[in-house]
mmCIF file of C-alpha atoms in Angstrom:
data_model
loop_
_atom_site.group_PDB
_atom_site.id
_atom_site.type_symbol
_atom_site.label_atom_id
_atom_site.label_comp_id
_atom_site.label_asym_id
_atom_site.label_seq_id
_atom_site.Cartn_x
_atom_site.Cartn_y
_atom_site.Cartn_z
ATOM 1 C CA MET A 1 161.489 233.781 90.069
ATOM 2 C CA SER A 2 164.736 232.062 89.470
ATOM 3 C CA LYS A 3 164.893 230.968 93.089
ATOM 4 C CA ILE A 4 161.333 229.628 93.112
ATOM 5 C CA SER A 5 162.034 227.786 89.903
ATOM 6 C CA PHE A 6 165.185 226.329 91.384
ATOM 7 C CA ILE A 7 163.404 225.171 94.529
ATOM 8 C CA GLY A 8 160.642 223.779 92.394
ATOM 9 C CA THR A 9 163.224 221.891 90.408
ATOM 10 C CA ILE A 10 164.827 220.528 93.537
ATOM 11 C CA PHE A 11 161.425 219.452 94.883
ATOM 12 C CA LEU A 12 160.594 217.690 91.617
ATOM 13 C CA VAL A 13 163.830 215.758 91.675
ATOM 14 C CA VAL A 14 163.330 214.659 95.262
ATOM 15 C CA THR A 15 159.748 213.549 94.589
ATOM 16 C CA THR A 16 160.804 211.548 91.533
ATOM 17 C CA TRP A 17 163.621 209.910 93.466
ATOM 18 C CA THR A 18 161.187 208.953 96.250
ATOM 19 C CA LEU A 19 158.846 207.291 93.744
ATOM 20 C CA ALA A 20 161.712 205.505 92.084
ATOM 21 C CA PHE A 21 162.892 204.270 95.477
ATOM 22 C CA SER A 22 159.389 202.998 96.263
ATOM 23 C CA GLN A 23 159.286 201.144 92.949
ATOM 24 C CA LYS A 24 162.710 199.695 93.460
ATOM 25 C CA SER A 25 162.067 198.675 97.070
ATOM 26 C CA GLN A 26 159.649 195.932 96.037
ATOM 27 C CA LEU A 27 162.150 194.637 93.544
ATOM 28 C CA LEU A 28 164.827 194.789 96.258
ATOM 29 C CA ILE A 29 162.635 192.680 98.572
ATOM 30 C CA ALA A 30 162.129 190.162 95.755
ATOM 31 C CA ARG A 31 165.847 190.130 95.009
ATOM 32 C CA ASN A 32 166.692 189.591 98.680
ATOM 33 C CA SER A 33 164.252 186.706 98.779
ATOM 34 C CA VAL A 34 166.342 184.918 96.185
ATOM 35 C CA GLY A 35 169.394 185.292 98.427
ATOM 36 C CA LYS A 36 167.473 184.202 101.510
ATOM 37 C CA LEU A 37 166.156 181.178 99.667
ATOM 38 C CA GLN A 38 169.656 180.146 98.678
ATOM 39 C CA MET A 39 170.773 180.420 102.302
ATOM 40 C CA ALA A 40 167.773 178.382 103.442
ATOM 41 C CA ILE A 41 168.625 175.675 100.920
ATOM 42 C CA ASN A 42 172.283 175.649 101.986
ATOM 43 C CA ASN A 43 171.232 175.469 105.659
ATOM 44 C CA LYS A 44 168.813 172.630 104.828
ATOM 45 C CA GLN A 45 165.793 174.432 106.224
ATOM 46 C CA ASP A 46 162.519 172.593 105.743
ATOM 47 C CA ALA A 47 160.133 173.132 102.839
ATOM 48 C CA ASN A 48 157.759 175.312 104.893
ATOM 49 C CA ALA A 49 160.538 177.743 105.792
ATOM 50 C CA GLN A 50 161.619 177.916 102.150
ATOM 51 C CA LEU A 51 158.045 178.442 100.933
ATOM 52 C CA GLY A 52 157.624 181.260 103.471
ATOM 53 C CA ILE A 53 160.638 183.077 102.019
ATOM 54 C CA ILE A 54 159.414 182.460 98.491
ATOM 55 C CA GLY A 55 155.926 183.770 99.337
ATOM 56 C CA GLU A 56 157.409 187.069 100.464
ATOM 57 C CA GLY A 57 159.500 187.309 97.312
ATOM 58 C CA ILE A 58 156.633 186.455 94.956
ATOM 59 C CA LYS A 59 154.400 189.054 96.630
ATOM 60 C CA ALA A 60 157.084 191.693 96.111
ATOM 61 C CA SER A 61 157.770 190.621 92.505
ATOM 62 C CA GLU A 62 154.051 190.794 91.695
ATOM 63 C CA ALA A 63 153.918 194.312 93.148
ATOM 64 C CA ALA A 64 156.867 195.224 90.910
ATOM 65 C CA GLN A 65 155.160 193.472 88.023
ATOM 66 C CA ASN A 66 152.070 195.649 88.431
ATOM 67 C CA ASP A 67 154.043 198.885 88.498
ATOM 68 C CA LYS A 68 154.066 200.635 85.143
ATOM 69 C CA LYS A 69 157.834 201.157 85.293
ATOM 70 C CA THR A 70 159.298 198.064 86.936
ATOM 71 C CA LYS A 71 157.014 195.755 84.950
ATOM 72 C CA LYS A 72 159.245 196.589 81.985
ATOM 73 C CA TRP A 73 162.363 195.479 83.800
ATOM 74 C CA PRO A 74 163.541 191.946 82.945
ATOM 75 C CA GLU A 75 164.757 191.364 86.509
ATOM 76 C CA THR A 76 161.174 191.656 87.785
ATOM 77 C CA TRP A 77 160.097 188.734 85.612
ATOM 78 C CA ALA A 78 163.283 186.756 86.058
ATOM 79 C CA ILE A 79 162.891 186.792 89.847
ATOM 80 C CA LYS A 80 159.207 185.886 89.619
ATOM 81 C CA ALA A 81 160.044 183.072 87.193
ATOM 82 C CA TYR A 82 162.691 181.643 89.509
ATOM 83 C CA LEU A 83 160.637 181.840 92.686
ATOM 84 C CA SER A 84 157.507 180.478 90.993
ATOM 85 C CA SER A 85 159.453 177.616 89.402
ATOM 86 C CA TYR A 86 160.829 176.689 92.809
ATOM 87 C CA VAL A 87 157.319 176.524 94.264
ATOM 88 C CA ALA A 88 156.327 174.304 91.318
ATOM 89 C CA ILE A 89 158.914 171.670 92.244
ATOM 90 C CA THR A 90 158.726 171.873 96.060
ATOM 91 C CA ASP A 91 155.102 172.529 97.036
ATOM 92 C CA PRO A 92 153.471 169.197 97.999
ATOM 93 C CA ASN A 93 150.059 170.630 97.133
ATOM 94 C CA GLU A 94 149.557 169.521 93.519
ATOM 95 C CA GLY A 95 147.092 172.274 92.689
ATOM 96 C CA ASN A 96 149.376 174.987 94.027
ATOM 97 C CA SER A 97 152.388 173.387 92.330
ATOM 98 C CA ASP A 98 150.577 173.374 88.969
ATOM 99 C CA LYS A 99 149.458 176.987 89.457
ATOM 100 C CA TYR A 100 153.020 178.220 89.937
ATOM 101 C CA TYR A 101 154.228 175.988 87.125
ATOM 102 C CA GLY A 102 151.978 177.961 84.775
ATOM 103 C CA LEU A 103 152.992 181.316 86.298
ATOM 104 C CA ALA A 104 156.658 180.419 85.982
ATOM 105 C CA ILE A 105 156.316 179.590 82.277
ATOM 106 C CA GLU A 106 154.606 182.931 81.635
ATOM 107 C CA ALA A 107 157.254 184.812 83.635
ATOM 108 C CA ILE A 108 160.086 183.034 81.803
ATOM 109 C CA ASP A 109 158.625 184.123 78.456
ATOM 110 C CA SER A 110 158.414 187.756 79.627
ATOM 111 C CA ALA A 111 161.909 187.706 81.137
ATOM 112 C CA LYS A 112 163.464 186.280 77.962
ATOM 113 C CA ARG A 113 161.645 188.828 75.800
ATOM 114 C CA LEU A 114 162.720 191.810 77.938
ATOM 115 C CA ASP A 115 166.260 190.698 78.807
ATOM 116 C CA LYS A 116 167.856 192.079 75.645
ATOM 117 C CA PHE A 117 171.277 192.457 77.275
ATOM 118 C CA GLN A 118 171.131 189.032 78.977
ATOM 119 C CA THR A 119 171.790 190.431 82.436
ATOM 120 C CA ASN A 120 169.430 187.948 84.097
ATOM 121 C CA THR A 121 170.624 184.821 82.309
ATOM 122 C CA HIS A 122 171.404 182.829 85.464
ATOM 123 C CA LEU A 123 167.978 183.362 87.002
ATOM 124 C CA ILE A 124 166.228 182.546 83.724
ATOM 125 C CA GLU A 125 168.318 179.420 83.162
ATOM 126 C CA ALA A 126 167.684 178.243 86.741
ATOM 127 C CA SER A 127 163.947 178.784 86.215
ATOM 128 C CA ILE A 128 163.959 176.810 82.970
ATOM 129 C CA TYR A 129 165.867 174.021 84.721
ATOM 130 C CA ASN A 130 163.252 173.837 87.481
ATOM 131 C CA ILE A 131 160.414 173.872 84.969
ATOM 132 C CA ASN A 132 161.935 170.941 83.147
ATOM 133 C CA ILE A 133 162.117 169.015 86.420
ATOM 134 C CA LYS A 134 158.392 169.697 86.861
ATOM 135 C CA LYS A 135 157.689 168.689 83.254
ATOM 136 C CA GLN A 136 159.433 165.400 83.895
ATOM 137 C CA GLU A 137 157.223 164.769 86.938
ATOM 138 C CA LYS A 138 154.114 165.509 84.897
ATOM 139 C CA ALA A 139 155.368 163.298 82.060
ATOM 140 C CA ASN A 140 155.997 160.384 84.423
ATOM 141 C CA ALA A 141 152.483 160.752 85.837
ATOM 142 C CA ALA A 142 151.010 160.784 82.315
ATOM 143 C CA PHE A 143 153.070 157.726 81.331
ATOM 144 C CA ALA A 144 151.825 155.836 84.387
ATOM 145 C CA LYS A 145 148.240 156.594 83.292
ATOM 146 C CA ASN A 146 149.014 155.374 79.741
ATOM 147 C CA ASP A 147 148.532 158.903 78.410
ATOM 148 C CA PHE A 148 151.460 158.471 76.064
ATOM 149 C CA THR A 149 150.624 161.471 73.871
ATOM 150 C CA THR A 150 151.016 163.858 76.812
ATOM 151 C CA ALA A 151 153.982 161.920 78.134
ATOM 152 C CA PHE A 152 155.825 162.117 74.817
ATOM 153 C CA SER A 153 155.108 165.837 74.367
ATOM 154 C CA LEU A 154 156.574 166.644 77.792
ATOM 155 C CA LEU A 155 159.427 164.122 77.723
ATOM 156 C CA LYS A 156 160.539 165.386 74.321
ATOM 157 C CA GLU A 157 160.995 168.889 75.749
ATOM 158 C CA VAL A 158 162.812 167.605 78.826
ATOM 159 C CA SER A 159 165.077 165.282 76.855
ATOM 160 C CA ASP A 160 165.944 168.097 74.480
ATOM 161 C CA PHE A 161 166.907 170.184 77.531
ATOM 162 C CA PHE A 162 168.931 167.308 79.052
ATOM 163 C CA PRO A 163 170.227 165.645 75.860
ATOM 164 C CA LYS A 164 172.929 163.651 77.673
ATOM 165 C CA ASP A 165 170.454 161.944 80.005
ATOM 166 C CA THR A 166 170.068 158.474 78.495
ATOM 167 C CA THR A 167 167.198 157.401 80.762
ATOM 168 C CA LEU A 168 165.174 160.401 79.625
ATOM 169 C CA ALA A 169 165.963 159.629 76.001
ATOM 170 C CA VAL A 170 164.832 156.008 76.385
ATOM 171 C CA ASN A 171 161.597 157.000 78.146
ATOM 172 C CA THR A 172 160.893 159.535 75.418
ATOM 173 C CA ALA A 173 161.443 156.858 72.774
ATOM 174 C CA LEU A 174 159.162 154.413 74.582
ATOM 175 C CA ALA A 175 156.398 157.020 74.814
ATOM 176 C CA ALA A 176 156.802 157.699 71.086
ATOM 177 C CA GLN A 177 156.582 153.985 70.318
ATOM 178 C CA ASN A 178 153.339 153.725 72.245
ATOM 179 C CA ILE A 179 151.734 156.319 69.978
ATOM 180 C CA ARG A 180 153.305 154.712 66.892
ATOM 181 C CA GLY A 181 155.656 157.638 66.386
ATOM 182 C CA PHE A 182 158.440 155.417 65.133
ATOM 183 C CA ASP A 183 160.544 158.193 63.590
ATOM 184 C CA ASN A 184 160.576 159.985 66.949
ATOM 185 C CA ALA A 185 161.272 156.712 68.754
ATOM 186 C CA LEU A 186 164.233 156.130 66.437
ATOM 187 C CA GLU A 187 165.607 159.611 67.149
ATOM 188 C CA TYR A 188 165.526 159.217 70.933
ATOM 189 C CA PHE A 189 166.734 155.612 71.043
ATOM 190 C CA LYS A 190 169.663 156.783 68.890
ATOM 191 C CA ARG A 191 170.276 159.648 71.310
ATOM 192 C CA ALA A 192 170.470 157.194 74.199
ATOM 193 C CA LYS A 193 172.816 154.896 72.269
ATOM 194 C CA GLU A 194 175.078 157.735 71.126
ATOM 195 C CA ASN A 195 175.400 158.974 74.708
ATOM 196 C CA GLY A 196 176.642 155.637 75.989
ATOM 197 C CA ALA A 197 173.507 153.693 76.963
ATOM 198 C CA ARG A 198 174.158 149.951 76.813
ATOM 199 C CA ASN A 199 170.818 148.389 77.696
ATOM 200 C CA PRO A 200 170.240 145.534 75.210
ATOM 201 C CA ALA A 201 166.585 146.587 74.784
ATOM 202 C CA ILE A 202 167.738 149.857 73.188
ATOM 203 C CA PHE A 203 169.607 147.999 70.452
ATOM 204 C CA GLN A 204 166.727 145.571 69.958
ATOM 205 C CA ASN A 205 164.205 148.386 69.592
ATOM 206 C CA LEU A 206 166.455 150.284 67.208
ATOM 207 C CA ALA A 207 166.978 147.181 65.083
ATOM 208 C CA ASN A 208 163.228 146.512 64.981
ATOM 209 C CA ILE A 209 162.523 150.061 63.806
ATOM 210 C CA TYR A 210 165.230 149.884 61.131
ATOM 211 C CA THR A 211 163.822 146.534 59.994
ATOM 212 C CA SER A 212 160.319 148.000 59.719
ATOM 213 C CA LYS A 213 161.796 150.768 57.547
ATOM 214 C CA PHE A 214 163.544 148.132 55.381
ATOM 215 C CA GLU A 215 166.952 149.456 56.461
ATOM 216 C CA THR A 216 168.313 145.943 56.944
ATOM 217 C CA ASP A 217 172.021 146.791 56.907
ATOM 218 C CA GLN A 218 171.495 149.423 59.599
ATOM 219 C CA ALA A 219 169.489 146.949 61.681
ATOM 220 C CA ILE A 220 172.269 144.355 61.426
ATOM 221 C CA LYS A 221 174.935 146.916 62.344
ATOM 222 C CA THR A 222 172.875 148.059 65.350
ATOM 223 C CA LEU A 223 172.640 144.514 66.696
ATOM 224 C CA GLU A 224 176.362 144.049 66.123
ATOM 225 C CA ASP A 225 176.982 147.230 68.158
ATOM 226 C CA GLY A 226 174.718 145.889 70.886
ATOM 227 C CA ILE A 227 176.479 142.529 71.040
ATOM 228 C CA ARG A 228 179.838 144.309 71.175
ATOM 229 C CA VAL A 229 178.887 146.067 74.434
ATOM 230 C CA ASN A 230 176.682 143.248 75.768
ATOM 231 C CA ALA A 231 178.779 140.186 75.057
ATOM 232 C CA GLY A 232 176.862 136.998 75.696
ATOM 233 C CA ASP A 233 173.396 138.558 75.766
ATOM 234 C CA VAL A 234 171.141 135.733 74.568
ATOM 235 C CA ASN A 235 168.271 137.863 73.261
ATOM 236 C CA LEU A 236 170.536 140.146 71.246
ATOM 237 C CA THR A 237 172.392 137.194 69.776
ATOM 238 C CA ASN A 238 169.177 135.366 68.877
ATOM 239 C CA ASN A 239 167.736 138.497 67.276
ATOM 240 C CA TYR A 240 170.946 138.969 65.320
ATOM 241 C CA ILE A 241 170.939 135.380 64.050
ATOM 242 C CA ASN A 242 167.243 135.551 63.143
ATOM 243 C CA LEU A 243 167.789 138.792 61.244
ATOM 244 C CA LEU A 244 170.660 137.211 59.296
ATOM 245 C CA LEU A 245 168.491 134.192 58.513
ATOM 246 C CA ASP A 246 165.524 136.345 57.463
ATOM 247 C CA ASN A 247 167.796 138.085 54.986
ATOM 248 C CA GLU A 248 169.383 134.856 53.743
ATOM 249 C CA LYS A 249 172.825 135.711 55.104
ATOM 250 C CA TYR A 250 173.452 132.062 55.966
ATOM 251 C CA VAL A 251 177.241 132.093 55.941
ATOM 252 C CA GLU A 252 177.315 135.004 58.394
ATOM 253 C CA ALA A 253 174.691 133.303 60.573
ATOM 254 C CA ILE A 254 176.723 130.083 60.765
ATOM 255 C CA LYS A 255 179.823 132.025 61.853
ATOM 256 C CA VAL A 256 177.878 133.831 64.579
ATOM 257 C CA ILE A 257 176.390 130.564 65.851
ATOM 258 C CA GLU A 258 179.781 128.827 65.855
ATOM 259 C CA ASN A 259 181.347 131.665 67.872
ATOM 260 C CA THR A 260 178.426 131.769 70.288
ATOM 261 C CA LEU A 261 178.478 128.017 70.887
ATOM 262 C CA LYS A 262 182.085 128.266 72.058
ATOM 263 C CA THR A 263 180.830 129.916 75.249
ATOM 264 C CA ASP A 264 177.118 129.101 75.300
ATOM 265 C CA THR A 265 177.214 125.300 75.156
ATOM 266 C CA ALA A 266 173.775 124.807 76.721
ATOM 267 C CA ASN A 267 171.735 126.667 74.117
ATOM 268 C CA LYS A 268 169.536 124.087 72.398
ATOM 269 C CA LEU A 269 168.099 126.673 69.988
ATOM 270 C CA LEU A 270 171.555 127.549 68.655
ATOM 271 C CA TYR A 271 172.377 123.877 68.068
ATOM 272 C CA PHE A 272 169.044 123.495 66.291
ATOM 273 C CA LEU A 273 169.644 126.534 64.064
ATOM 274 C CA TYR A 274 173.177 125.375 63.334
ATOM 275 C CA GLY A 275 171.852 121.979 62.272
ATOM 276 C CA TYR A 276 169.071 123.485 60.221
ATOM 277 C CA LEU A 277 171.491 125.726 58.294
ATOM 278 C CA TYR A 278 173.795 122.818 57.486
ATOM 279 C CA GLN A 279 170.844 120.595 56.583
ATOM 280 C CA ASN A 280 169.778 123.123 53.970
ATOM 281 C CA ASN A 281 173.305 123.392 52.623
ATOM 282 C CA SER A 282 173.965 119.673 52.068
ATOM 283 C CA GLY A 283 175.761 119.232 55.379
ATOM 284 C CA LEU A 284 173.600 116.372 56.627
ATOM 285 C CA GLY A 285 176.295 114.830 58.850
ATOM 286 C CA THR A 286 176.940 118.106 60.652
ATOM 287 C CA ALA A 287 173.196 118.738 60.907
ATOM 288 C CA GLU A 288 172.584 115.354 62.550
ATOM 289 C CA LEU A 289 175.347 115.995 65.079
ATOM 290 C CA ALA A 290 173.913 119.425 65.907
ATOM 291 C CA TYR A 291 170.376 118.105 66.382
ATOM 292 C CA ASN A 292 171.653 115.336 68.631
ATOM 293 C CA LYS A 293 173.521 117.906 70.764
ATOM 294 C CA ALA A 294 170.289 119.888 71.107
ATOM 295 C CA LEU A 295 168.532 116.687 72.207
ATOM 296 C CA VAL A 296 171.200 116.010 74.830
ATOM 297 C CA ILE A 297 170.153 119.339 76.368
ATOM 298 C CA ASP A 298 166.424 118.617 75.969
ATOM 299 C CA GLU A 299 165.395 115.115 74.947
ATOM 300 C CA ASN A 300 161.821 116.286 74.331
ATOM 301 C CA TYR A 301 162.765 119.101 71.952
ATOM 302 C CA PHE A 302 160.147 118.487 69.250
ATOM 303 C CA ASP A 303 161.676 120.666 66.509
ATOM 304 C CA ALA A 304 165.047 118.952 66.834
ATOM 305 C CA LEU A 305 163.477 115.474 66.800
ATOM 306 C CA TYR A 306 161.405 116.269 63.721
ATOM 307 C CA GLN A 307 164.302 117.815 61.770
ATOM 308 C CA LEU A 308 166.602 114.976 62.823
ATOM 309 C CA GLY A 309 164.074 112.517 61.376
ATOM 310 C CA VAL A 310 163.976 114.532 58.142
ATOM 311 C CA ALA A 311 167.787 114.603 58.020
ATOM 312 C CA TYR A 312 167.960 110.813 58.433
ATOM 313 C CA ILE A 313 165.442 110.348 55.609
ATOM 314 C CA GLN A 314 167.522 112.624 53.390
ATOM 315 C CA SER A 315 170.661 110.673 54.292
ATOM 316 C CA ALA A 316 168.817 107.417 53.467
ATOM 317 C CA ASN A 317 167.883 108.745 50.044
ATOM 318 C CA GLU A 318 171.471 109.873 49.457
ATOM 319 C CA ALA A 319 172.679 106.372 50.359
ATOM 320 C CA LEU A 320 170.456 104.808 47.708
ATOM 321 C CA LYS A 321 171.946 107.099 45.068
ATOM 322 C CA SER A 322 175.487 105.988 45.868
ATOM 323 C CA THR A 323 177.303 103.150 44.121
ATOM 324 C CA SER A 324 178.783 101.636 47.273
ATOM 325 C CA ALA A 325 178.195 97.959 47.955
ATOM 326 C CA ASP A 326 176.635 98.612 51.355
ATOM 327 C CA LYS A 327 174.189 101.260 50.172
ATOM 328 C CA ASN A 328 171.140 99.170 51.134
ATOM 329 C CA GLN A 329 172.481 98.626 54.621
ATOM 330 C CA LYS A 330 173.112 102.346 55.011
ATOM 331 C CA PHE A 331 169.627 103.106 53.703
ATOM 332 C CA THR A 332 168.045 100.749 56.241
ATOM 333 C CA SER A 333 170.161 102.166 59.066
ATOM 334 C CA PHE A 334 169.154 105.765 58.308
ATOM 335 C CA ILE A 335 165.469 104.859 57.879
ATOM 336 C CA ASN A 336 165.479 103.080 61.236
ATOM 337 C CA ARG A 337 167.004 106.121 62.907
ATOM 338 C CA ALA A 338 164.443 108.371 61.231
ATOM 339 C CA GLU A 339 161.653 106.124 62.517
ATOM 340 C CA VAL A 340 162.929 106.342 66.112
ATOM 341 C CA ALA A 341 163.291 110.149 65.990
ATOM 342 C CA LEU A 342 159.888 110.704 64.390
ATOM 343 C CA LEU A 343 158.117 108.337 66.772
ATOM 344 C CA GLN A 344 159.537 110.333 69.681
ATOM 345 C CA ALA A 345 158.379 113.544 68.003
ATOM 346 C CA HIS A 346 154.927 112.019 67.477
ATOM 347 C CA GLU A 347 154.665 111.097 71.166
ATOM 348 C CA ILE A 348 155.374 114.716 72.083
ATOM 349 C CA ASN A 349 152.944 116.212 69.550
ATOM 350 C CA GLN A 350 150.458 113.682 68.244
ATOM 351 C CA ASN A 351 148.563 116.310 66.255
ATOM 352 C CA ASP A 352 151.469 117.300 64.008
ATOM 353 C CA LYS A 353 150.474 116.251 60.492
ATOM 354 C CA PRO A 354 153.945 116.442 58.838
ATOM 355 C CA THR A 355 155.300 114.000 61.440
ATOM 356 C CA VAL A 356 152.502 111.511 60.763
ATOM 357 C CA GLN A 357 152.974 111.844 57.002
ATOM 358 C CA LEU A 358 156.697 111.061 57.284
ATOM 359 C CA LEU A 359 155.978 108.042 59.464
ATOM 360 C CA ILE A 360 153.487 106.816 56.823
ATOM 361 C CA GLU A 361 156.238 107.182 54.206
ATOM 362 C CA ILE A 362 158.683 105.187 56.356
ATOM 363 C CA TYR A 363 156.211 102.393 57.079
ATOM 364 C CA THR A 364 155.237 102.252 53.415
ATOM 365 C CA ARG A 365 158.900 101.656 52.522
ATOM 366 C CA LYS A 366 159.133 99.025 55.233
ATOM 367 C CA ASN A 367 155.913 97.448 53.968
ATOM 368 C CA LYS A 368 154.282 97.730 57.411
ATOM 369 C CA LEU A 369 150.827 98.275 55.994
ATOM 370 C CA ASP A 370 149.003 97.928 59.331
ATOM 371 C CA LYS A 371 150.976 100.884 60.672
ATOM 372 C CA VAL A 372 150.282 102.806 57.464
ATOM 373 C CA GLN A 373 146.535 102.223 57.828
ATOM 374 C CA GLU A 374 146.566 103.196 61.498
ATOM 375 C CA LEU A 375 148.346 106.487 60.803
ATOM 376 C CA LYS A 376 146.165 107.275 57.793
ATOM 377 C CA SER A 377 143.124 106.895 60.044
ATOM 378 C CA LYS A 378 144.688 109.423 62.400
ATOM 379 C CA LEU A 379 145.200 111.855 59.547
ATOM 380 C CA GLU A 380 141.509 111.670 58.719
ATOM 381 C CA GLU A 381 140.688 112.628 62.294
ATOM 382 C CA PHE A 382 142.690 115.879 62.083
#
């Protein structure tokens, strides 16, 4: 009895070992496929050869997956996740690629749940990497179709996986902007900036978002940061000056314009703004010089001609208030200059009412009543 029992025991052990070997053999085939795939990649074999190796490995991993014992092993799912994720990024057939994309995500979830001792970390991490590459492809396709909701959802995940990639961060921010997700756009534009991105548009977008949130100081600082790494960028500088003006930081704006004009001597807008700031701060002489410099660059610059005419009228009025003996001569000189500037402005834009009204005022002072009547008739036509 003891002998029969012993033989029976031996037979049971052998049978169990045979079953275990059969279960493990499929997993071994799948595992070998991973090695073969790596060799194929290193040897630069074509996609068809690689897909053939992967097909063999996936078939084996699915057999292991359907076995009641090996389906509980994390390696089974980790191998399937890796092989499936590789199909997702290499198969030119979009339908097949999407199929294995879904299978890979499911396998990754199972592998992570079962891998309590983290013995399959490299395979799982490689699978997640591949899946994020596929997500980026799908996001780019959605962006191109103006499906910004889908694009943002996918890009957010990819950018969070590759947080140092500034291009990804910017694209994520742009997708967020297109669905009016300005808090998300702010987060990802900041990520791009903090990781060294220097594109002026990033700083402009950040400043615009801060401005919309009434965080003016942060908007100003952002533009200053942008100018620091993009010295001479016209759009950044103009935005910075406009933001200072909008917030009545005139002294700071004048300093920025002065510094910019040292290198950018052909910027008519900067000369105009410089003149306008001085004109509104009792610096009529400086304003007139600035407007004239703008007109040297563009003799048909309407805004500069109009403001120059206004400045001359103001200077004429100031002359009348003085006690100097030649005040009347100065008044006449400034009024004549104002007339010339405003007539030029009127030739450029004959439908501008303020210009016509100032010319009426000048001709009234000069007692040229025919001109006054002519211009008043024009006003009635507007």
